[in-house]
Short mmCIF file of C-alpha atoms and ligand atoms in Angstrom, two decimals:
data_model
loop_
_atom_site.label_atom_id
_atom_site.label_comp_id
_atom_site.label_asym_id
_atom_site.label_seq_id
_atom_site.Cartn_x
_atom_site.Cartn_y
_atom_site.Cartn_z
CA MET A 284 -2.63 -13.70 -16.33
CA SER A 285 -4.17 -16.88 -15.01
CA ALA A 286 -7.26 -16.55 -12.84
CA LEU A 287 -7.11 -16.92 -9.08
CA VAL A 288 -10.60 -18.44 -8.95
CA SER A 289 -12.59 -19.79 -11.91
CA LEU A 290 -16.22 -20.83 -11.86
CA ARG A 291 -17.33 -22.85 -14.88
CA GLY A 292 -20.87 -24.02 -15.58
CA LEU A 293 -21.72 -23.76 -11.89
CA ARG A 294 -25.23 -25.05 -11.29
CA VAL A 295 -27.16 -25.50 -8.07
CA ALA A 296 -30.51 -27.21 -7.64
CA PHE A 297 -32.67 -27.32 -4.52
CA ASP A 298 -35.36 -30.03 -4.63
CA GLY A 299 -34.86 -30.46 -8.36
CA GLN A 300 -35.28 -26.75 -9.15
CA PHE A 301 -32.26 -24.85 -10.46
CA ALA A 302 -31.38 -21.71 -8.50
CA LEU A 303 -28.06 -21.35 -10.39
CA ARG A 304 -28.15 -22.14 -14.08
CA GLY A 305 -24.55 -22.14 -15.28
CA ILE A 306 -22.26 -19.45 -13.87
CA ASP A 307 -18.96 -18.74 -15.66
CA LEU A 308 -16.82 -16.27 -13.77
CA ASP A 309 -13.09 -15.60 -13.33
CA VAL A 310 -11.54 -13.57 -10.54
CA GLN A 311 -8.00 -12.41 -11.28
CA PRO A 312 -5.44 -11.99 -8.49
CA GLY A 313 -5.96 -8.63 -6.76
CA GLU A 314 -8.97 -7.48 -8.76
CA ALA A 315 -12.27 -6.26 -7.33
CA VAL A 316 -15.34 -7.79 -8.93
CA GLY A 317 -18.85 -6.62 -8.13
CA LEU A 318 -21.76 -9.05 -8.28
CA VAL A 319 -25.11 -7.25 -8.52
CA GLY A 320 -28.72 -8.16 -9.02
CA GLU A 321 -32.04 -8.06 -7.22
CA SER A 322 -32.92 -10.19 -4.24
CA GLY A 323 -33.16 -13.90 -5.05
CA CYS A 324 -31.08 -13.86 -8.24
CA GLY A 325 -28.42 -16.18 -6.80
CA LYS A 326 -25.58 -13.94 -5.64
CA SER A 327 -25.12 -15.60 -2.26
CA VAL A 328 -25.78 -19.12 -3.52
CA THR A 329 -22.99 -18.69 -6.10
CA TRP A 330 -20.30 -18.21 -3.46
CA LEU A 331 -21.82 -20.53 -0.86
CA ALA A 332 -21.74 -23.25 -3.54
CA ALA A 333 -18.20 -22.37 -4.58
CA LEU A 334 -17.01 -22.75 -0.99
CA GLY A 335 -18.99 -25.90 -0.22
CA LEU A 336 -21.21 -24.14 2.33
CA LEU A 337 -24.67 -25.09 1.04
CA PRO A 338 -26.83 -27.63 2.90
CA ALA A 339 -26.43 -31.26 1.81
CA LYS A 340 -29.73 -31.24 -0.10
CA ALA A 341 -28.27 -28.75 -2.62
CA ARG A 342 -27.13 -30.44 -5.84
CA VAL A 343 -24.04 -28.62 -7.06
CA SER A 344 -22.36 -29.28 -10.40
CA GLY A 345 -19.82 -27.65 -12.68
CA SER A 346 -16.35 -26.60 -11.65
CA VAL A 347 -14.75 -24.22 -9.15
CA THR A 348 -10.98 -23.98 -9.27
CA LEU A 349 -8.53 -22.08 -7.09
CA GLN A 350 -5.36 -21.66 -9.19
CA GLY A 351 -6.20 -24.88 -10.97
CA GLN A 352 -7.17 -26.88 -7.87
CA GLU A 353 -10.74 -28.22 -8.08
CA LEU A 354 -12.80 -27.33 -5.04
CA LEU A 355 -16.15 -28.92 -5.93
CA GLY A 356 -16.21 -32.30 -4.23
CA ALA A 357 -12.80 -31.70 -2.62
CA ALA A 358 -12.03 -33.44 0.69
CA PRO A 359 -13.36 -31.64 3.79
CA ALA A 360 -9.80 -31.11 5.04
CA THR A 361 -8.87 -29.35 1.80
CA LEU A 362 -11.95 -27.12 1.96
CA ASP A 363 -11.30 -26.28 5.61
CA LYS A 364 -7.85 -25.00 4.63
CA VAL A 365 -9.19 -22.95 1.72
CA ARG A 366 -12.14 -21.40 3.57
CA GLY A 367 -11.01 -18.65 5.88
CA GLY A 368 -7.48 -19.33 4.65
CA ARG A 369 -7.00 -18.58 0.96
CA ILE A 370 -10.62 -17.49 0.45
CA ALA A 371 -12.51 -15.68 3.20
CA MET A 372 -16.17 -14.76 3.19
CA ILE A 373 -18.08 -12.13 5.12
CA PHE A 374 -21.71 -13.11 5.37
CA GLN A 375 -24.80 -11.05 4.79
CA ASP A 376 -25.75 -10.66 8.45
CA PRO A 377 -22.81 -9.77 10.71
CA ALA A 378 -24.87 -10.01 13.89
CA SER A 379 -25.65 -13.68 13.33
CA SER A 380 -22.12 -14.50 12.17
CA LEU A 381 -20.42 -13.58 15.45
CA ASN A 382 -20.89 -15.89 18.40
CA PRO A 383 -22.75 -13.79 21.00
CA VAL A 384 -21.31 -15.65 24.00
CA ILE A 385 -17.63 -15.41 23.08
CA ARG A 386 -15.59 -12.21 23.53
CA ILE A 387 -14.71 -10.73 20.14
CA GLY A 388 -10.94 -10.92 20.68
CA ARG A 389 -11.23 -14.67 21.30
CA GLN A 390 -13.12 -15.10 18.04
CA VAL A 391 -10.31 -13.41 16.11
CA GLU A 392 -7.68 -15.41 18.03
CA GLU A 393 -9.50 -18.65 17.17
CA ALA A 394 -9.29 -17.77 13.47
CA LEU A 395 -5.58 -17.03 13.87
CA ARG A 396 -5.04 -20.39 15.57
CA LEU A 397 -6.93 -22.28 12.88
CA HIS A 398 -5.36 -20.64 9.87
CA ARG A 399 -1.92 -19.54 11.03
CA GLY A 400 -1.23 -21.69 14.07
CA LEU A 401 -0.84 -18.65 16.34
CA GLN A 402 -1.54 -19.09 20.05
CA GLY A 403 -1.30 -17.25 23.37
CA ALA A 404 0.43 -13.89 23.40
CA ALA A 405 1.31 -14.06 19.70
CA ALA A 406 -2.36 -14.57 18.77
CA ARG A 407 -3.41 -11.77 21.11
CA ALA A 408 -0.85 -9.35 19.64
CA GLU A 409 -1.88 -10.21 16.10
CA ALA A 410 -5.58 -9.84 17.00
CA LYS A 411 -4.83 -6.36 18.32
CA ARG A 412 -2.92 -5.51 15.14
CA LEU A 413 -5.90 -6.68 13.04
CA PHE A 414 -8.29 -4.59 15.15
CA ASP A 415 -6.05 -1.58 14.55
CA GLN A 416 -5.90 -2.39 10.85
CA VAL A 417 -9.71 -2.49 10.51
CA GLY A 418 -10.06 0.73 12.49
CA ILE A 419 -11.52 -0.45 15.79
CA PRO A 420 -10.62 2.30 18.25
CA ASP A 421 -8.97 1.40 21.56
CA ALA A 422 -8.20 -2.04 20.15
CA ALA A 423 -6.41 -3.54 23.18
CA ARG A 424 -9.39 -2.93 25.44
CA ARG A 425 -11.99 -3.84 22.82
CA LEU A 426 -10.56 -7.36 22.46
CA ASP A 427 -12.38 -8.23 25.67
CA ALA A 428 -15.76 -6.84 24.58
CA TRP A 429 -18.81 -8.96 23.82
CA PRO A 430 -20.46 -8.64 20.39
CA HIS A 431 -23.53 -6.92 21.92
CA GLU A 432 -21.32 -4.15 23.29
CA LEU A 433 -20.36 -3.01 19.78
CA SER A 434 -22.35 -1.15 17.16
CA GLY A 435 -23.34 -2.84 13.89
CA GLY A 436 -20.52 -1.05 12.06
CA GLN A 437 -17.95 -2.14 14.66
CA ASN A 438 -19.18 -5.72 14.52
CA GLN A 439 -18.75 -5.60 10.76
CA ARG A 440 -15.15 -4.46 11.33
CA VAL A 441 -14.67 -7.45 13.66
CA MET A 442 -16.00 -9.72 10.90
CA ILE A 443 -13.50 -8.20 8.50
CA ALA A 444 -10.69 -8.72 11.04
CA ILE A 445 -11.67 -12.40 11.31
CA ALA A 446 -11.74 -12.65 7.51
CA LEU A 447 -8.24 -11.12 7.31
CA ALA A 448 -6.85 -13.46 9.98
CA GLY A 449 -6.06 -16.16 7.41
CA ARG A 450 -4.39 -13.64 5.03
CA PRO A 451 -6.84 -14.49 2.23
CA GLU A 452 -6.02 -14.06 -1.45
CA LEU A 453 -9.73 -13.49 -2.06
CA LEU A 454 -12.32 -11.89 0.20
CA VAL A 455 -15.95 -12.47 -0.72
CA ALA A 456 -18.02 -9.77 0.99
CA ASP A 457 -21.74 -10.54 0.80
CA GLU A 458 -23.73 -7.29 1.24
CA PRO A 459 -21.22 -6.09 3.84
CA THR A 460 -22.98 -2.77 4.31
CA THR A 461 -26.70 -3.34 3.82
CA ALA A 462 -27.50 -3.38 7.53
CA LEU A 463 -25.55 -0.17 8.15
CA ASP A 464 -26.46 3.50 7.83
CA VAL A 465 -25.06 5.47 4.91
CA THR A 466 -22.11 7.08 6.71
CA ILE A 467 -20.90 3.81 8.24
CA GLN A 468 -21.54 2.08 4.89
CA ALA A 469 -19.13 4.50 3.19
CA GLN A 470 -16.53 3.93 5.93
CA ILE A 471 -16.68 0.13 5.58
CA LEU A 472 -16.36 0.35 1.77
CA ALA A 473 -13.38 2.70 2.14
CA LEU A 474 -11.85 0.26 4.63
CA LEU A 475 -12.21 -2.61 2.14
CA GLN A 476 -10.42 -0.50 -0.50
CA ASP A 477 -7.58 0.36 1.89
CA LEU A 478 -7.18 -3.28 2.87
CA ARG A 479 -7.07 -4.33 -0.75
CA ARG A 480 -4.30 -1.83 -1.44
CA GLU A 481 -2.37 -2.92 1.67
CA THR A 482 -2.69 -6.67 1.19
CA GLY A 483 -3.13 -7.11 -2.58
CA MET A 484 -6.09 -9.44 -2.01
CA ALA A 485 -8.84 -9.80 -4.58
CA LEU A 486 -12.38 -8.80 -3.62
CA VAL A 487 -15.79 -10.04 -4.69
CA LEU A 488 -18.33 -7.51 -3.51
CA ILE A 489 -21.92 -8.76 -3.55
CA SER A 490 -24.53 -6.02 -3.56
CA HIS A 491 -27.96 -5.14 -4.86
CA ASP A 492 -26.65 -1.59 -5.25
CA LEU A 493 -24.95 -0.79 -8.54
CA GLY A 494 -23.75 2.53 -7.10
CA VAL A 495 -21.79 0.81 -4.33
CA VAL A 496 -20.20 -1.56 -6.81
CA ALA A 497 -19.33 1.23 -9.26
CA GLU A 498 -17.32 3.03 -6.62
CA SER A 499 -15.45 0.01 -5.32
CA CYS A 500 -14.89 -2.42 -8.19
CA ASP A 501 -12.88 -2.84 -11.40
CA ARG A 502 -15.44 -5.08 -13.04
CA VAL A 503 -19.15 -5.77 -12.64
CA CYS A 504 -21.15 -8.95 -13.18
CA VAL A 505 -24.90 -8.49 -13.37
CA MET A 506 -26.87 -11.55 -12.27
CA TYR A 507 -30.44 -12.41 -13.05
CA ALA A 508 -32.34 -15.59 -12.18
CA GLY A 509 -29.26 -17.72 -11.63
CA ARG A 510 -27.16 -16.54 -14.56
CA ILE A 511 -24.70 -13.75 -15.29
CA VAL A 512 -26.55 -11.72 -17.92
CA GLU A 513 -23.91 -9.03 -18.45
CA GLN A 514 -20.34 -8.38 -17.37
CA ALA A 515 -17.94 -5.57 -18.16
CA PRO A 516 -15.29 -3.29 -16.69
CA VAL A 517 -17.10 -0.68 -14.55
CA GLU A 518 -16.61 2.31 -16.89
CA ARG A 519 -17.68 0.25 -19.86
CA LEU A 520 -20.83 -1.03 -18.15
CA PHE A 521 -21.90 2.53 -17.36
CA ALA A 522 -20.92 3.82 -20.81
CA ALA A 523 -22.46 1.04 -22.87
CA PRO A 524 -24.93 -1.03 -20.85
CA THR A 525 -26.56 -3.55 -23.17
CA HIS A 526 -28.80 -6.00 -21.36
CA PRO A 527 -32.26 -4.51 -20.67
CA TYR A 528 -31.94 -5.77 -17.08
CA THR A 529 -28.73 -3.76 -16.60
CA LEU A 530 -30.45 -0.75 -18.15
CA GLY A 531 -33.29 -1.26 -15.68
CA LEU A 532 -30.88 -1.39 -12.73
CA LEU A 533 -29.12 1.74 -14.00
CA GLY A 534 -32.46 3.47 -14.27
CA ALA A 535 -33.01 2.51 -10.66
CA LEU A 536 -29.73 4.17 -9.64
CA PRO A 537 -30.10 7.54 -7.90
CA PRO A 538 -27.81 10.23 -9.37
CA LEU A 539 -24.48 10.52 -7.52
CA ASP A 540 -24.91 14.26 -7.14
CA GLY A 541 -28.12 16.20 -7.08
CA PRO A 542 -31.20 15.45 -5.04
CA ARG A 543 -31.98 11.88 -4.06
CA ARG A 544 -35.02 10.59 -5.88
CA ARG A 545 -37.13 7.52 -5.41
CA LEU A 546 -35.74 4.41 -7.08
CA ALA A 547 -37.51 3.60 -10.32
CA ALA A 548 -37.84 -0.10 -9.62
CA ILE A 549 -38.20 -2.53 -12.53
CA PRO A 550 -41.82 -3.73 -12.59
CA GLY A 551 -42.29 -7.37 -11.60
CA SER A 552 -39.88 -9.59 -9.65
CA VAL A 553 -37.19 -12.23 -10.10
CA PRO A 554 -38.81 -15.59 -10.99
CA GLU A 555 -38.59 -18.38 -8.43
CA PRO A 556 -36.51 -21.40 -9.50
CA CYS A 557 -39.73 -23.44 -9.73
CA ALA A 558 -41.32 -20.97 -12.16
CA MET A 559 -38.45 -20.22 -14.53
CA PRO A 560 -39.75 -18.90 -17.87
CA LYS A 561 -38.71 -20.69 -21.05
CA GLY A 562 -36.10 -18.80 -23.04
CA CYS A 563 -34.76 -15.59 -21.54
CA ALA A 564 -35.72 -15.44 -17.85
CA PHE A 565 -35.98 -11.65 -17.99
CA ALA A 566 -38.34 -11.59 -21.00
CA PRO A 567 -41.59 -11.34 -19.00
CA ARG A 568 -40.35 -8.08 -17.43
CA CYS A 569 -38.50 -6.75 -20.47
CA ALA A 570 -39.79 -3.74 -22.38
CA GLU A 571 -37.71 -4.83 -25.42
CA ARG A 572 -38.92 -8.43 -25.62
CA SER A 573 -39.82 -10.06 -28.90
CA PRO A 574 -41.32 -13.52 -29.56
CA ALA A 575 -37.79 -14.86 -30.23
CA CYS A 576 -36.86 -14.19 -26.58
CA GLU A 577 -39.13 -17.00 -25.44
CA ILE A 578 -37.51 -19.68 -27.62
CA ALA A 579 -34.08 -20.25 -26.09
CA VAL A 580 -31.88 -18.99 -23.25
CA PRO A 581 -29.58 -16.45 -24.95
CA ALA A 582 -25.85 -17.24 -24.80
CA ALA A 583 -23.33 -14.66 -23.58
CA ILE A 584 -21.94 -12.73 -26.56
CA ASP A 585 -18.61 -10.82 -26.65
CA LEU A 586 -19.24 -7.15 -27.36
CA ALA A 587 -15.82 -5.73 -26.49
CA THR A 588 -12.81 -6.78 -24.44
CA GLY A 589 -14.20 -8.11 -21.17
CA HIS A 590 -17.74 -7.06 -22.08
CA GLN A 591 -20.33 -9.79 -22.57
CA ALA A 592 -24.11 -9.75 -22.55
CA ALA A 593 -26.64 -12.56 -22.83
CA CYS A 594 -29.51 -11.02 -24.79
CA ILE A 595 -30.65 -11.54 -28.36
CA ARG A 596 -30.16 -7.80 -28.94
CA ALA A 597 -26.50 -8.37 -28.04
CA THR A 598 -26.42 -11.36 -30.39
CA ALA A 599 -27.61 -9.07 -33.17
CA MET A 600 -24.94 -6.47 -32.29
CA GLY A 601 -22.25 -9.17 -32.23
CA LEU A 602 -23.29 -10.39 -35.68
CA LEU A 603 -23.29 -6.82 -36.96
CA LYS A 604 -19.75 -6.33 -35.65
CA GLU A 605 -18.59 -9.52 -37.40
CA THR A 606 -20.21 -8.44 -40.66
CA VAL A 607 -18.54 -5.02 -40.50
CA ALA A 608 -15.17 -6.66 -39.77
CA ALA A 609 -15.52 -9.14 -42.66
N1 ATP B 64 -31.10 -23.41 1.33
C1 ATP B 64 -31.94 -23.15 0.33
N2 ATP B 64 -32.97 -23.98 0.01
C2 ATP B 64 -33.82 -23.74 -1.02
N3 ATP B 64 -33.70 -22.67 -1.83
C3 ATP B 64 -32.71 -21.80 -1.58
C4 ATP B 64 -31.77 -21.98 -0.50
N4 ATP B 64 -30.89 -20.96 -0.51
C5 ATP B 64 -31.26 -20.16 -1.54
N5 ATP B 64 -32.34 -20.66 -2.19
C6 ATP B 64 -33.00 -20.07 -3.38
O1 ATP B 64 -31.99 -19.75 -4.33
C7 ATP B 64 -32.29 -18.55 -5.00
C8 ATP B 64 -31.11 -17.60 -4.91
O2 ATP B 64 -30.94 -17.18 -3.57
P1 ATP B 64 -29.76 -16.25 -3.07
O3 ATP B 64 -29.77 -16.28 -1.59
O4 ATP B 64 -28.48 -16.63 -3.74
O5 ATP B 64 -30.20 -14.81 -3.60
P2 ATP B 64 -29.40 -13.43 -3.48
O6 ATP B 64 -29.14 -12.96 -4.85
O7 ATP B 64 -28.24 -13.59 -2.57
O8 ATP B 64 -30.53 -12.49 -2.82
P3 ATP B 64 -30.40 -11.37 -1.66
O9 ATP B 64 -30.03 -10.11 -2.37
O10 ATP B 64 -31.78 -11.30 -1.10
O11 ATP B 64 -29.39 -11.81 -0.68
C9 ATP B 64 -33.58 -18.02 -4.36
O12 ATP B 64 -34.67 -18.36 -5.19
C10 ATP B 64 -33.64 -18.74 -3.03
O13 ATP B 64 -34.97 -18.90 -2.62
MG1 MG B 65 -27.77 -12.91 -0.72
#
């Protein structure tokens, strides 16, 4: 199967400092990919760069293709069609993404006009259908509400309705539930699953919560300091986590059943782009580090189908596997 979206060697620098340091990632049609990692590791920048949404001072290089069509450096008209059309994105903060002085129905209708050429009664009817689809009660009346009249969860549903307006093949949802309480969070995640089943769209779910991603995604990519350090199908990642950073995040995961306990956070924090360690960026925080970790950035090694990790321990395991096979 050929990928819907492919990122290759995607790098982003702000003021000469690299925030993304070579991202390789494929999203297949219809699949749900989770992107996890602590704050500042580059999750949002990855997709903002892919969609040409970073400020002009950002230096972006590498390749981003949508079914073979290069998007990096594409003409503004091409990008306008893709964004909100074939690829939609829900941003981290729903409150600041909706225009506070425009009624919510109008904002959905505007997206329908832009991406599907719908106007007047047709746009209104489709906006109501989308509100129904995303579970906004009393949809017909709610079209005339202002953003401040809705709860955070309802505003997030409006954002999802706007994202669906262009019938996207891929929805990138950046922390769609962080600002919401746990019950509403679960409802929004369930909604995203239902929509995926109904529409067949692919989903990239960005989260700092491995638990959220485990429940909603087929595959997980773990990011650290501007790189993907491990990726695997969800069951595989939980069964055989390899990168010490992934192990740290798993250790920080509260048990699904049983009493909630405090998160065992990984000591230290993600390095700033201007203070990137030599070699493996995680080494300074890694309990397993050896002097070799500080020599070179470890390459991603295949451990099993779809499972890769970028750690010299994985390199050793890969070599071992080859030796056994030979
Ligand atoms: N416009 C910008 N100018 C300069 N640096 C930026 C800009 N946007 C992001 N960065 C830097 O890029 C790095 C990655 O940021 P990014 O927003 O992608 O993190 P994230 O993984 O989405 O974190 P969070 O979980 O907090 O949303 C950070 O070091 C951040 O400071
Ligand atoms: Mg972010």
